[in-house]
XYZ file of C-alpha atoms in Angstrom:
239
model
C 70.071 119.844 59.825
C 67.296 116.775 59.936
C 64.734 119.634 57.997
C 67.522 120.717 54.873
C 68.762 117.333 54.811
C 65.329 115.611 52.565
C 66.009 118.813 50.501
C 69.703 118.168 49.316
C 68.901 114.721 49.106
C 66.282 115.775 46.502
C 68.443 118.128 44.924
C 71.643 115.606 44.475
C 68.751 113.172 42.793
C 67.700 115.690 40.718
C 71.308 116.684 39.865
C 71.953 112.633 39.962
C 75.027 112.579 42.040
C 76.750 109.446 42.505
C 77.830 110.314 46.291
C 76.834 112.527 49.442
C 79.055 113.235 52.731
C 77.867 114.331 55.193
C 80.610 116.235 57.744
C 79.470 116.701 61.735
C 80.322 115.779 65.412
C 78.928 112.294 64.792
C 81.679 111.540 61.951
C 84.309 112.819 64.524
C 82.833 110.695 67.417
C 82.071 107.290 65.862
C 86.106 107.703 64.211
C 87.100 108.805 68.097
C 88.541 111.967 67.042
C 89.135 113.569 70.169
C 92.639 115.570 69.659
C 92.804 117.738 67.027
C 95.462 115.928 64.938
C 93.071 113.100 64.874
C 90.312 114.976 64.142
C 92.120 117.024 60.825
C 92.828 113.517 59.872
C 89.409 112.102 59.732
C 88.274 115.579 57.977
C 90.826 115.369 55.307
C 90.173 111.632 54.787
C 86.028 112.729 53.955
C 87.135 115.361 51.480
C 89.190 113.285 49.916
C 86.778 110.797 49.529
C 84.297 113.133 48.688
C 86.275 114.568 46.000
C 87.119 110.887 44.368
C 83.844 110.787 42.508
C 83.204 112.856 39.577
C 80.222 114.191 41.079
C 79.584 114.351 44.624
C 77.959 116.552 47.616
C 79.767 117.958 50.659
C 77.527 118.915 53.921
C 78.657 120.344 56.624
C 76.921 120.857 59.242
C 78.976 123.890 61.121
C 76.753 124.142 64.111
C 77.413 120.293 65.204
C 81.496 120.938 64.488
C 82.336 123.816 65.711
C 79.635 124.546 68.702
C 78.394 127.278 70.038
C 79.054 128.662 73.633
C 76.661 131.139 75.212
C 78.131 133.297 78.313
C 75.984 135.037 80.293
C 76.627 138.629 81.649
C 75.248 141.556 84.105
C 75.538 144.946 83.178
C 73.826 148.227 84.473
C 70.511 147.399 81.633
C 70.082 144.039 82.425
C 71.533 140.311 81.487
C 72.771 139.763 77.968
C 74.608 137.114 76.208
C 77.336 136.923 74.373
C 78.630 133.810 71.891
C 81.778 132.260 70.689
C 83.014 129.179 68.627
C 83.970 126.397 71.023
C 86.049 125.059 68.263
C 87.332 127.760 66.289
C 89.484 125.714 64.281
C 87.212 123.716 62.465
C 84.904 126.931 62.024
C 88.066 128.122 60.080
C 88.438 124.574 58.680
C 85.071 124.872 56.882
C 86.234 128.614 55.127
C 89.365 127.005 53.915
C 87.204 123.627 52.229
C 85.449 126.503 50.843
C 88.168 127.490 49.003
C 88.660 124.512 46.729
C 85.636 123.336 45.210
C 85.545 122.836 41.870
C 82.519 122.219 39.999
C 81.681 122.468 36.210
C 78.012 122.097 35.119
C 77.089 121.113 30.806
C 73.601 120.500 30.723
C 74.285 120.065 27.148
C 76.847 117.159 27.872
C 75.584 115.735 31.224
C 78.095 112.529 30.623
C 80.752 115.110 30.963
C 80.267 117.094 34.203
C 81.960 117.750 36.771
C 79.993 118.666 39.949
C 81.426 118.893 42.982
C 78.735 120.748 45.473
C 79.485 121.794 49.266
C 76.729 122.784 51.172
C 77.420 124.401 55.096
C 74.624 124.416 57.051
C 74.035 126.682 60.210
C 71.351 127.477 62.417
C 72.523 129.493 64.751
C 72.002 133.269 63.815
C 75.431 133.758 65.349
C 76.998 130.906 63.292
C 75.375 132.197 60.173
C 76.271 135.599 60.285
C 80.121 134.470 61.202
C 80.324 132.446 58.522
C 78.774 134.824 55.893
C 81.283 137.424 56.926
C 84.349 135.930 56.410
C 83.149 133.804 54.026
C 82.089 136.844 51.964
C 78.784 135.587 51.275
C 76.186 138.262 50.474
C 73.330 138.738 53.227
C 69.296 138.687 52.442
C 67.524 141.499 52.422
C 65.442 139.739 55.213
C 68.912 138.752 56.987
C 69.986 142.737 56.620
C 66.978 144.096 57.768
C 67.042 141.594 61.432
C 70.368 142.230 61.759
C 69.617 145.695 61.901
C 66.727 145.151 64.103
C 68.492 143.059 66.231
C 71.264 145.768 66.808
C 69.046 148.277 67.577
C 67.416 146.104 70.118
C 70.874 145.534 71.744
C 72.142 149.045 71.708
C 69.297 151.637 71.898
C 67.293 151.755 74.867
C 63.508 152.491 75.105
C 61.453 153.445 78.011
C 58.913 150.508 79.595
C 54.928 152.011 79.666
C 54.508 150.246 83.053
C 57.582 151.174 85.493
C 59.196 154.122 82.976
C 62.367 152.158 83.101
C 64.592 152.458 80.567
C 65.613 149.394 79.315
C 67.053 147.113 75.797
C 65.016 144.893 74.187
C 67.284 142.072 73.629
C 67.899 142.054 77.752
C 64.017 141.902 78.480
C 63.591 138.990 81.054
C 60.739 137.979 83.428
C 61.439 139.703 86.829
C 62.990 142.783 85.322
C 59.668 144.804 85.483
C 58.051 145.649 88.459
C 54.202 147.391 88.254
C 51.086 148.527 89.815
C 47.704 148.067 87.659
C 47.051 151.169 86.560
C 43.566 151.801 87.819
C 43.712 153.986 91.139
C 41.352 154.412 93.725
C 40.754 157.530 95.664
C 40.047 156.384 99.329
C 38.527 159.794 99.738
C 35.806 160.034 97.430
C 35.409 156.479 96.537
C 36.114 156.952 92.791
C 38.526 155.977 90.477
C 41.534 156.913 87.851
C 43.570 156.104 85.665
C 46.687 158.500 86.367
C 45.682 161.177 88.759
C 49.254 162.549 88.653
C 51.461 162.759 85.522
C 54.815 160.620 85.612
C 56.872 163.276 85.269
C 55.290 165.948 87.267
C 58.036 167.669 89.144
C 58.060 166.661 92.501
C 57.528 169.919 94.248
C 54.039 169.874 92.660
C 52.866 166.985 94.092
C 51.777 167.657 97.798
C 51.569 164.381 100.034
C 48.364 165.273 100.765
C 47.134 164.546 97.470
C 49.065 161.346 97.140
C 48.043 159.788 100.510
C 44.419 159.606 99.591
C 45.340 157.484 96.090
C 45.983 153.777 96.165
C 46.634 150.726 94.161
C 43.719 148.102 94.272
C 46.088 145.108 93.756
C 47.759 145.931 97.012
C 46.803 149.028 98.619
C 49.887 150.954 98.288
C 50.028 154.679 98.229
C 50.187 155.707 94.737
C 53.858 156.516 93.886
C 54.464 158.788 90.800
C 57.797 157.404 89.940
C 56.073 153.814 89.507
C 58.855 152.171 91.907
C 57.897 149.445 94.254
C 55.458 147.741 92.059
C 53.307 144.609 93.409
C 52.835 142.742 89.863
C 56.080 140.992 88.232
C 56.633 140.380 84.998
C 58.633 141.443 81.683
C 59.406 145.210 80.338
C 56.700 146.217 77.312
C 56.950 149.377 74.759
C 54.776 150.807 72.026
């Protein structure tokens, strides 16, 4: 909010507005509006003082109203998160202030207009996107096309290039992957490879013979096809 705020100041200057409200959990807290009749009372009272000037600005700053909770899950790919309004009502609130503005812009006859601007502001993707849909507001390309990426990274699964894992993208934390480095030293003839055995050689074609005389350098571990049991930690990566 602190980073749009110098902007819609500039703008109401520009538009020369006689009055700006701003609407967020400070307003509720400093007027100790901590039930919700209280708290529809103190709203109401800033619209309608909002809407007694002729031309006026309305912020609201969604995010600081109607909060955010993030709950945490497990699931057979990993962690993931899921988010909900801790106070739905005044998310709804906002959509229905929505719903009466009235604003009526002459450049031709500034002493006559009637501008009455509401701004919402959100940072949350989650919050956005909420309010955009039932709000009906129209997405940005840009918005579409993360959206889209960020569904695909929460519903199609790709394969890691260190432990073969499959695994989503939007569940990728530190701990989840589990590697060897990939260089690989044969104890037999002193030399070294890169990937003596394919991943997905069957296993009936690889003889423990073979494998016993390949190792890992970071810890000396036979080498293991499947790339289970890795020494080295660290997050999932994909091409």
């Amino acid at each position: 909010t602190k980073d749009i705020l110098p902007s819609l100041a500039h703008f109401a200057q520009k538009r020369k507005l006689a009055f700006i409200q701003l609407i967020d959990a400070d307003v509720l807290l400093s007027n100790a509006a901590f039930d919700d009749q209280t708290t529809m009372e103190v709203l109401n009272d800033r619209i309608q003082e909002c809407r007694g000037y002729t031309n006026s600005m309305l912020i609201i700053d969604i995010d600081s109203l109607a909060g955010v909770s993030v709950n945490k899950s497990e699931s057979n790919m990993g962690p993931s998160n899921s988010f909900s309004f801790m106070k739905p009502n005044l998310f709804a609130w906002t959509i229905d202030v929505l719903k009466r503005p009235v604003f009526i812009v002459n450049d031709n006859d500034p002493q006559h207009n009637t501008e009455q601007w509401i701004f919402v502001v959100a940072s949350s993707h989650f919050v956005r996107d909420s309010f955009k849909l039932v709000a009906k507001f129209p997405f940005s390309e840009e918005e579409r096309n993360t959206n889209k990426q960020l569904k695909e990274e929460s519903t199609v699964p790709v394969s890691c290039t260190r432990c073969k894992q499959l695994f989503l993208r939007s569940k990728n934390e530190f701990g989840e992957c589990t590697y060897h480095i990939k260089k690989l030293i044969n104890y037999q003839d002193r030399t070294v490879y890169s990937d003596p055995i394919p991943y997905d050689a069957p296993p009936e074609s690889v003889s423990k013979e073979r494998l016993e005389f390949f190792r890992y350098p970071c810890c000396h571990q036979n080498y293991d096809p499947r790339g289970k049991n890795g020494c080295q930690v660290g997050t999932h990566i994909w091409h």
